[in-house]
């Protein structure tokens, strides 16, 4: 058995939702587009899962955070897809793909053929087992990638009121989940191998600000070591984590955020891969002209840096999705994707944004001790290439974004420090 579509989006996450809206805005006919997703629900704003979804009061629940509310656009409920003649094939994993035949085979045994395929399969959370630790399928060990994981985390949290949580990993998931656990009144210890949190992005100085803030909320940090094993009770629940430095910490629950791997498996040997993702050109088109890739799984040319990057952030997912659809429908009018990397996070009462690249010398501004607005610029080869700001206003964030895109020449770092945020605001 089989069905045929003009356009198929493989994956039903953030990028898929934004691509669907762009298809509708640009005009498609009933029955031309289908989305296949192994998740049981229509595309939603994944960032909500580590923030609003975990709040003890008035938590975010579907359908409130279906895409594309995160960009203040229409909320695409299952009804919306129906009304626009878009087939949503949910709860269905694609098991294999044949880009020569232009077909996908689902776990239910259906063959779905396409003229144009958009791969939006995102990524999967890395498991502790990949680092030689066993037992991470215990019911009180939680990863966080999709809504099923988020429900599991909620259950674990609710079964351990006032209890002790260990968070493994000092990246985005670790920091955001630690904050949510504290808000839910669990006591939290964070364990990670680096010397400071958010090591991929933050400098030690900026990271120290966040660590001190977390400590003021009761979070303990154990740095420079990793988990070596779990202790279990007779029901298979984890009771303690053992660290490589010899320490043992008793726990009621564990949250693990140790990075991701893009879901490229279906296309290995069929499409060119780079930086762990599917390599695409400035139209988001892969090495096979009928296959596009968007979101976390796509490695695309970032013009401002003159190199190919794979970005694991929601803004890139939304914008790459829109650009791919523009390139597919209006190929002649559509230029090359020209994306300025943008990352953000919100924890407790804090909120920061980062634009560009974190390479080169760092110039700090503002008063970190006051806990108010502060930030940093990154200067590489005489140009401003990156900007970070904590606690800014909408206008200030727009100013640092605009400035980073302009890549202004900087010859006096002291003067830049003196001007601080004013440099971006007045440029
Ligand atoms: P996404 O993972 O959203 O979707 C992929 C979809 O493909 C999933 O539905 C998956 O089930 C499906 N799929 C995969 N393989 C399949 C197969 N073989 N068959 C069928 N379906 C398949 N970013 C940010 O900038 N700010 C933030 O605050 C956050 N916060 C945040 C919180 C949490 C908890 C997570 C997990 C992630 C974030 N992110 C984030 C990252 C952001 O959510 C991420 O970059 C986007 O979701 C990427 O969108 P994609 O559509 O590429 O993948
Ligand atoms: P990450 O790459 O941000 O951080 C991974 C962390 O894992 C590292 O900082 C390190 O401390 C730790 N680590 C690595 N190996 C380890 C090991 N063997 N033992 C213990 N710790 C180890 O990844 P993440 O935090 O898992 O986030 C997953 C994905 O979700 C990323 O793509 C991220 O961008 C995305 N996300 C983004 C946001 C945001 O942008 N605000 C929020 C949540 C999630």
Coordinates of C-alpha atoms and ligand atoms in Angstrom, one line a residue:
X1 CA 0.0 0.0 0.0
X2 CA 1.1 3.6 -0.5
X3 CA 0.3 7.2 -0.9
X4 CA 1.9 9.9 -3.0
X5 CA 2.4 13.6 -2.2
X6 CA 4.1 16.5 -3.9
X7 CA 5.8 17.6 -0.7
X8 CA 6.6 15.4 2.3
X9 CA 8.1 16.8 5.5
X10 CA 9.8 14.0 7.4
X11 CA 9.7 14.9 11.2
X12 CA 7.0 16.8 13.0
X13 CA 8.9 19.2 15.3
X14 CA 9.6 22.9 15.3
X15 CA 10.9 23.2 11.7
X16 CA 8.1 21.1 10.3
X17 CA 5.4 23.4 11.9
X18 CA 7.1 26.6 10.5
X19 CA 7.5 24.9 7.1
X20 CA 3.8 24.0 7.0
X21 CA 2.8 27.6 7.7
X22 CA 5.1 28.9 5.0
X23 CA 3.7 26.4 2.5
X24 CA 0.2 27.6 3.3
X25 CA 1.2 31.3 3.2
X26 CA 2.8 30.8 -0.3
X27 CA -0.2 28.7 -1.5
X28 CA -0.4 25.0 -1.9
X29 CA -3.4 22.8 -2.9
X30 CA -5.3 20.4 -0.8
X31 CA -3.5 17.0 -0.5
X32 CA -0.2 18.2 -1.8
X33 CA 1.6 18.2 1.6
X34 CA 2.1 15.6 4.3
X35 CA 4.0 15.6 7.5
X36 CA 5.2 12.3 9.0
X37 CA 6.1 12.3 12.7
X38 CA 6.9 9.6 15.2
X39 CA 5.5 11.9 17.9
X40 CA 1.8 11.5 18.6
X41 CA 1.0 15.2 18.5
X42 CA 1.1 18.0 15.9
X43 CA 4.3 20.2 15.8
X44 CA 4.9 22.2 18.9
X45 CA 7.4 24.7 20.4
X46 CA 9.9 22.3 21.9
X47 CA 11.6 25.0 24.1
X48 CA 8.5 25.1 26.3
X49 CA 9.3 21.6 27.6
X50 CA 12.1 22.7 29.8
X51 CA 10.4 26.0 30.8
X52 CA 6.6 26.6 31.0
X53 CA 5.8 22.9 30.8
X54 CA 7.6 22.2 34.1
X55 CA 6.1 25.1 36.1
X56 CA 4.3 24.0 39.3
X57 CA 1.6 26.6 38.7
X58 CA -0.3 27.3 35.4
X59 CA 2.0 25.0 33.4
X60 CA 2.0 25.2 29.6
X61 CA 0.0 22.3 28.1
X62 CA -0.9 21.5 24.5
X63 CA -2.7 22.8 22.5
X64 CA -1.4 26.1 23.9
X65 CA 2.1 25.8 22.5
X66 CA 1.7 24.3 19.1
X67 CA 3.9 26.0 16.5
X68 CA 4.0 28.8 15.5
X69 CA 3.1 30.7 18.7
X70 CA 6.8 31.0 19.6
X71 CA 7.2 33.5 16.8
X72 CA 3.9 35.2 17.7
X73 CA 2.2 33.6 14.7
X74 CA -0.8 31.4 14.1
X75 CA -1.2 28.4 16.4
X76 CA -1.4 25.4 14.1
X77 CA -3.7 22.9 15.8
X78 CA -4.6 19.5 14.2
X79 CA -7.8 21.3 12.9
X80 CA -5.7 23.9 11.1
X81 CA -3.8 21.1 9.2
X82 CA -7.1 19.5 8.3
X83 CA -8.6 22.8 7.1
X84 CA -5.6 23.4 4.9
X85 CA -5.6 20.0 3.4
X86 CA -2.3 18.9 5.0
X87 CA -2.1 15.3 5.9
X88 CA -0.6 14.8 9.4
X89 CA 0.6 11.2 9.8
X90 CA 1.4 11.1 13.5
X91 CA 2.8 8.4 15.8
X92 CA 4.5 6.9 12.7
X93 CA 8.3 6.5 12.4
X94 CA 9.9 6.3 9.0
X95 CA 12.1 3.3 9.0
X96 CA 13.9 3.7 5.7
X97 CA 14.3 6.2 2.8
X98 CA 15.3 5.7 -0.8
X99 CA 16.2 9.0 -2.3
X100 CA 16.7 7.5 -5.8
X101 CA 13.2 6.1 -5.9
X102 CA 11.9 9.1 -3.8
X103 CA 10.1 6.9 -1.3
X104 CA 9.9 6.5 2.5
X105 CA 8.9 3.3 4.2
X106 CA 7.0 3.7 7.5
X107 CA 7.0 1.4 10.5
X108 CA 3.4 0.6 9.7
X109 CA 4.6 -0.8 6.3
X110 CA 3.3 2.0 4.1
X111 CA 5.4 3.4 1.3
X112 CA 5.0 7.1 0.9
X113 CA 6.4 8.7 -2.2
X114 CA 7.3 12.4 -2.8
X115 CA 8.4 14.8 -5.5
X116 CA 10.2 17.0 -2.9
X117 CA 11.3 15.8 0.6
X118 CA 12.1 18.1 3.5
X119 CA 14.1 16.3 6.2
X120 CA 13.2 17.8 9.6
X121 CA 14.1 14.9 11.8
X122 CA 15.9 17.0 14.5
X123 CA 18.1 15.2 16.9
X124 CA 18.0 12.6 19.7
X125 CA 19.4 13.0 23.2
X126 CA 22.7 11.2 23.8
X127 CA 22.3 8.4 26.3
X128 CA 24.7 7.7 29.3
X129 CA 25.1 4.2 27.8
X130 CA 27.1 5.8 25.0
X131 CA 29.6 6.9 27.7
X132 CA 29.8 3.4 29.3
X133 CA 27.2 4.0 32.1
X134 CA 24.4 1.5 32.3
X135 CA 20.9 1.7 33.8
X136 CA 19.7 5.0 32.5
X137 CA 16.3 3.4 31.6
X138 CA 15.4 3.4 35.3
X139 CA 12.0 5.2 35.9
X140 CA 13.6 8.0 37.9
X141 CA 16.3 8.8 35.3
X142 CA 15.0 11.4 32.8
X143 CA 16.2 12.7 29.5
X144 CA 14.3 15.6 27.8
X145 CA 13.7 15.8 24.1
X146 CA 10.0 15.3 23.5
X147 CA 6.7 15.5 25.2
X148 CA 6.8 11.9 26.4
X149 CA 10.1 12.6 28.1
X150 CA 8.6 15.8 29.6
X151 CA 5.7 13.9 31.0
X152 CA 8.1 11.3 32.5
X153 CA 10.1 14.1 34.1
X154 CA 7.0 15.6 35.6
X155 CA 6.0 12.2 37.0
X156 CA 9.5 11.7 38.5
X157 CA 9.4 15.2 40.0
X158 CA 5.9 14.7 41.5
X159 CA 6.9 11.4 43.0
X160 CA 9.7 13.0 44.9
X161 CA 8.3 16.1 46.6
X162 CA 11.0 18.0 48.5
X163 CA 13.5 15.4 47.3
X164 CA 17.0 15.4 45.9
X165 CA 17.7 15.6 42.2
X166 CA 21.1 15.3 40.4
X167 CA 21.4 16.9 37.1
X168 CA 24.1 15.4 34.8
X169 CA 25.4 17.9 32.2
X170 CA 26.0 21.6 32.4
X171 CA 24.6 22.7 29.1
X172 CA 21.2 24.1 28.1
X173 CA 19.1 21.1 29.3
X174 CA 21.1 20.9 32.6
X175 CA 20.8 24.6 33.4
X176 CA 17.1 25.0 32.4
X177 CA 16.0 21.7 34.1
X178 CA 18.0 22.6 37.3
X179 CA 16.1 25.9 37.5
X180 CA 12.7 24.1 37.0
X181 CA 13.6 21.5 39.6
X182 CA 14.4 24.2 42.1
X183 CA 11.1 26.0 41.3
X184 CA 9.4 22.7 42.1
X185 CA 11.2 22.7 45.5
X186 CA 13.6 19.9 44.9
X187 CA 17.2 20.3 46.0
X188 CA 19.6 20.1 43.1
X189 CA 23.2 19.1 42.5
X190 CA 24.6 19.7 39.1
X191 CA 27.5 17.5 37.8
X192 CA 29.5 18.2 34.7
X193 CA 33.0 17.6 33.4
X194 CA 33.9 21.2 32.5
X195 CA 35.3 23.9 34.8
X196 CA 32.2 26.0 34.2
X197 CA 28.6 25.7 33.1
X198 CA 27.5 26.3 29.4
X199 CA 31.0 25.8 28.3
X200 CA 30.1 25.7 24.6
X201 CA 29.0 29.3 24.7
X202 CA 29.8 31.2 27.9
X203 CA 33.2 32.5 29.1
X204 CA 34.2 31.5 32.6
X205 CA 33.5 35.0 33.8
X206 CA 29.9 35.0 32.5
X207 CA 29.3 31.4 33.6
X208 CA 30.4 32.4 37.1
X209 CA 27.6 34.9 37.3
X210 CA 25.0 32.2 36.5
X211 CA 26.6 29.7 38.8
X212 CA 26.6 32.2 41.7
X213 CA 22.9 33.0 41.0
X214 CA 22.1 29.3 41.0
X215 CA 24.0 28.8 44.3
X216 CA 21.9 31.6 45.8
X217 CA 18.9 29.4 44.9
X218 CA 20.5 26.4 46.7
X219 CA 22.0 24.6 43.7
X220 CA 25.3 22.8 44.4
X221 CA 27.9 22.3 41.6
X222 CA 30.3 19.4 41.3
X223 CA 32.5 20.2 38.4
X224 CA 35.4 18.4 36.6
X225 CA 34.0 14.9 36.9
X226 CA 31.4 12.6 35.4
X227 CA 29.0 9.9 36.5
X228 CA 30.5 6.4 36.6
X229 CA 27.6 4.3 37.8
X230 CA 24.2 4.2 39.5
X231 CA 23.1 2.4 42.7
X232 CA 19.6 0.8 42.5
X233 CA 17.0 -0.4 45.0
X234 CA 15.2 -3.7 44.6
X235 CA 12.5 -2.0 42.4
X236 CA 15.1 -0.9 39.9
X237 CA 14.9 2.8 41.0
X238 CA 18.2 4.7 41.2
X239 CA 19.1 5.6 44.8
X240 CA 22.5 7.1 44.3
X241 CA 24.9 8.3 41.6
X242 CA 28.6 7.4 41.8
X243 CA 31.0 9.9 40.4
X244 CA 34.4 9.2 38.8
X245 CA 36.1 11.3 41.5
X246 CA 34.8 8.7 44.1
X247 CA 31.9 10.7 45.5
X248 CA 28.5 9.1 46.0
X249 CA 25.3 11.3 46.0
X250 CA 22.0 9.8 47.2
X251 CA 19.1 10.8 44.9
X252 CA 15.4 10.7 44.3
X253 CA 15.7 11.5 40.6
X254 CA 18.2 12.2 37.9
X255 CA 18.0 14.4 34.9
X256 CA 20.5 13.9 32.1
X257 CA 21.4 16.5 29.4
X258 CA 24.7 15.5 27.8
X259 CA 24.1 16.7 24.3
X260 CA 22.4 15.4 21.1
X261 CA 23.1 13.7 17.8
X262 CA 21.2 14.7 14.7
X263 CA 18.9 12.1 13.3
X264 CA 20.7 11.5 10.0
X265 CA 20.6 7.7 10.1
X266 CA 18.0 7.2 7.3
X267 CA 20.2 9.1 4.8
X268 CA 23.7 7.9 5.6
X269 CA 25.3 6.7 2.3
X270 CA 22.6 8.5 0.3
X271 CA 23.2 12.2 1.1
X272 CA 26.4 14.2 1.8
X273 CA 26.9 14.7 5.5
X274 CA 28.9 17.4 7.3
X275 CA 29.3 18.5 10.9
X276 CA 27.2 15.6 11.9
X277 CA 24.2 16.8 9.9
X278 CA 22.9 16.8 6.3
X279 CA 25.0 19.2 4.2
X280 CA 22.8 21.7 2.4
X281 CA 23.4 24.7 0.2
X282 CA 22.1 28.3 0.7
X283 CA 18.7 27.0 -0.5
X284 CA 18.7 24.3 2.2
X285 CA 19.0 21.8 -0.6
X286 CA 21.0 18.6 0.0
X287 CA 23.3 16.7 -2.4
X288 CA 20.1 15.3 -3.9
X289 CA 18.2 18.1 -5.5
X290 CA 14.8 16.7 -4.5
X291 CA 15.8 16.6 -0.8
X292 CA 16.0 19.6 1.5
X293 CA 17.1 19.6 5.2
X294 CA 16.1 22.1 7.9
X295 CA 16.5 22.6 11.6
X296 CA 18.9 20.7 13.9
X297 CA 19.7 18.1 11.3
X298 CA 20.9 20.6 8.6
X299 CA 24.5 21.8 8.2
X300 CA 24.1 25.0 6.1
X301 CA 26.4 27.8 5.0
X302 CA 26.4 30.6 7.5
X303 CA 27.3 33.5 5.3
X304 CA 28.4 35.9 8.1
X305 CA 31.1 33.4 9.1
X306 CA 31.9 32.1 5.6
X307 CA 31.6 28.4 6.7
X308 CA 29.1 25.6 7.1
X309 CA 27.6 25.2 10.6
X310 CA 24.9 23.0 12.2
X311 CA 22.9 25.0 14.8
X312 CA 20.8 23.3 17.5
X313 CA 18.5 26.2 18.2
X314 CA 14.9 27.1 17.6
X315 CA 15.4 30.3 15.7
X316 CA 17.5 28.5 13.1
X317 CA 14.9 25.8 12.9
X318 CA 12.1 28.3 12.2
X319 CA 14.0 30.4 9.7
X320 CA 15.7 27.6 7.8
X321 CA 12.2 26.0 7.5
X322 CA 10.8 29.2 6.0
X323 CA 13.7 29.7 3.6
X324 CA 13.6 26.1 2.3
X325 CA 9.9 26.5 1.5
X326 CA 10.5 29.8 -0.2
X327 CA 13.3 28.2 -2.2
X328 CA 11.0 25.3 -3.2
X329 CA 8.0 27.3 -4.2
X330 CA 9.6 30.6 -5.5
X331 CA 13.0 29.3 -6.6
X332 CA 13.6 32.2 -9.0
X333 CA 12.9 34.9 -6.4
X334 CA 14.6 33.3 -3.5
X335 CA 18.2 34.2 -2.6
X336 CA 20.6 32.4 -0.4
X337 CA 19.8 31.8 3.3
X338 CA 21.6 34.6 5.2
X339 CA 21.3 33.7 8.8
X340 CA 22.8 35.3 11.9
X341 CA 23.1 32.7 14.7
X342 CA 20.9 33.5 17.6
X343 CA 20.7 31.7 21.0
X344 CA 18.8 32.5 24.1
X345 CA 17.7 31.1 27.4
X346 CA 15.4 32.0 30.3
X347 CA 15.9 30.7 33.8
X348 CA 14.5 31.9 37.1
X349 CA 14.1 35.7 36.6
X350 CA 17.1 35.8 34.2
X351 CA 17.0 36.1 30.5
X352 CA 19.9 36.4 28.0
X353 CA 20.4 36.5 24.2
X354 CA 23.5 35.9 22.1
X355 CA 24.1 36.7 18.5
X356 CA 26.9 35.7 16.2
X357 CA 30.0 33.8 17.1
X358 CA 31.9 33.4 20.4
X359 CA 35.5 33.6 19.0
X360 CA 38.3 36.0 19.6
X361 CA 38.9 38.5 22.4
X362 CA 36.1 39.3 24.8
X363 CA 35.1 42.8 26.0
X364 CA 32.8 42.9 29.0
X365 CA 30.5 45.7 29.9
X366 CA 27.9 46.5 32.6
X367 CA 27.9 45.6 36.2
X368 CA 27.6 41.8 36.9
X369 CA 27.6 42.3 40.7
X370 CA 24.4 44.4 40.6
X371 CA 22.6 41.6 38.8
X372 CA 21.3 44.1 36.3
X373 CA 22.0 44.4 32.6
X374 CA 25.5 43.2 31.6
X375 CA 27.0 41.8 28.5
X376 CA 30.0 41.1 26.3
X377 CA 31.3 41.5 22.7
X378 CA 33.6 39.1 20.9
X379 CA 36.2 40.7 18.6
X380 CA 37.9 38.6 16.0
X381 CA 40.4 39.8 13.3
X382 CA 39.5 43.4 14.2
X383 CA 35.8 43.0 13.8
X384 CA 32.9 42.6 16.3
X385 CA 31.6 39.1 15.6
X386 CA 29.5 38.2 18.6
X387 CA 27.4 39.8 21.3
X388 CA 25.8 38.6 24.6
X389 CA 23.4 40.5 26.8
X390 CA 21.7 39.6 30.1
X391 CA 18.6 41.4 31.2
X392 CA 18.2 43.6 28.1
X393 CA 15.0 45.3 26.7
X394 CA 13.6 44.3 23.3
X395 CA 15.2 47.3 21.7
X396 CA 18.6 46.5 23.3
X397 CA 18.5 43.0 22.0
X398 CA 17.6 44.2 18.6
X399 CA 20.5 46.6 18.8
X400 CA 23.1 43.9 19.6
X401 CA 21.7 41.7 16.8
X402 CA 21.9 44.5 14.3
X403 CA 25.4 45.4 15.4
X404 CA 26.6 41.8 15.2
X405 CA 25.2 41.5 11.7
X406 CA 27.1 44.7 10.6
X407 CA 30.4 43.2 11.9
X408 CA 31.9 46.7 12.6
X409 CA 35.6 47.2 12.7
X410 CA 36.9 47.7 16.2
X411 CA 40.4 49.1 16.7
X412 CA 40.1 50.3 20.4
X413 CA 38.9 47.6 22.8
X414 CA 39.1 50.0 25.8
X415 CA 36.9 52.5 24.0
X416 CA 34.4 49.6 23.2
X417 CA 34.4 48.7 26.9
X418 CA 33.8 52.3 27.9
X419 CA 30.8 52.6 25.5
X420 CA 29.5 49.2 26.5
X421 CA 25.9 48.6 25.4
X422 CA 25.8 52.2 24.2
X423 CA 28.0 51.1 21.3
X424 CA 25.3 48.8 19.9
X425 CA 22.4 51.1 20.8
X426 CA 23.9 54.1 18.9
X427 CA 25.5 52.3 15.9
Ligands
LIG1 P1 12.7 18.7 16.5 O1 13.5 17.8 17.4 O2 11.9 19.8 17.0 O3 11.7 17.8 15.6 C1 12.2 16.6 15.0 C2 10.9 15.7 14.8 O4 11.3 14.7 13.9 C3 10.4 15.1 16.1 O5 9.0 15.2 16.1 C4 10.8 13.6 15.9 O6 10.0 12.7 16.6 C5 10.7 13.5 14.4 N1 11.4 12.3 13.8 C6 12.7 12.1 13.9 N2 13.1 11.0 13.2 C7 11.9 10.5 12.7 C8 11.6 9.4 11.9 N3 12.5 8.5 11.5 N4 10.3 9.2 11.6 C9 9.3 10.1 12.0 N5 9.6 11.2 12.7 C10 10.9 11.4 13.1 N6 16.4 26.2 21.4 C11 16.5 27.5 21.6 O7 16.9 28.3 20.7 N7 16.0 28.1 22.7 C12 15.4 27.3 23.7 O8 15.0 27.9 24.8 C13 15.4 25.9 23.5 N8 14.8 25.1 24.5 C14 14.8 23.8 24.3 C15 14.3 23.0 25.3 C16 14.3 21.6 25.1 C17 13.7 20.7 26.2 C18 14.8 21.0 24.0 C19 14.8 19.5 23.8 C20 15.3 21.8 22.9 C21 15.3 23.2 23.1 N9 15.8 24.0 22.1 C22 15.9 25.4 22.3 C23 16.3 23.5 20.9 C24 15.2 23.5 19.8 O9 14.0 23.0 20.4 C25 15.6 22.7 18.6 O10 16.7 23.4 18.0 C26 14.4 22.6 17.6 O11 13.4 21.8 18.2 C27 14.9 21.9 16.3 O12 13.8 21.8 15.5 P2 13.7 20.5 14.5 O13 12.4 20.6 13.8 O14 14.9 20.5 13.7 O15 13.8 19.2 15.4
LIG2 P1 24.6 20.8 25.4 O1 25.4 20.4 24.2 O2 24.1 22.2 25.6 O3 25.3 20.4 26.7 C1 25.8 19.1 26.9 C2 26.5 19.1 28.3 O4 26.8 17.8 28.6 C3 27.9 19.8 28.3 O5 27.9 21.1 28.7 C4 28.6 18.9 29.3 O6 28.6 19.6 30.6 C5 27.8 17.7 29.5 N1 28.5 16.4 29.2 C6 29.0 16.0 28.0 N2 29.5 14.7 28.2 C7 29.2 14.4 29.5 C8 29.4 13.2 30.2 N3 29.9 12.1 29.7 N4 28.9 13.2 31.5 C9 28.4 14.3 32.0 N5 28.1 15.4 31.4 C10 28.6 15.4 30.1 O7 23.4 19.7 25.3 P2 22.1 19.6 26.2 O8 22.1 20.5 27.3 O9 21.9 18.2 26.4 O10 20.9 20.1 25.2 C11 20.4 19.3 24.2 C12 20.0 20.1 23.0 O11 18.9 20.9 23.4 C13 21.0 21.1 22.5 O12 20.9 21.0 21.1 C14 20.6 22.4 22.9 O13 21.0 23.4 22.0 C15 19.1 22.3 23.0 N6 18.5 23.1 24.0 C16 18.6 24.5 23.8 C17 18.1 25.3 24.8 C18 18.3 26.8 24.5 O14 18.7 27.2 23.5 N7 17.9 27.6 25.5 C19 17.5 24.8 25.9 C20 17.4 23.5 26.1 C21 17.9 22.6 25.1

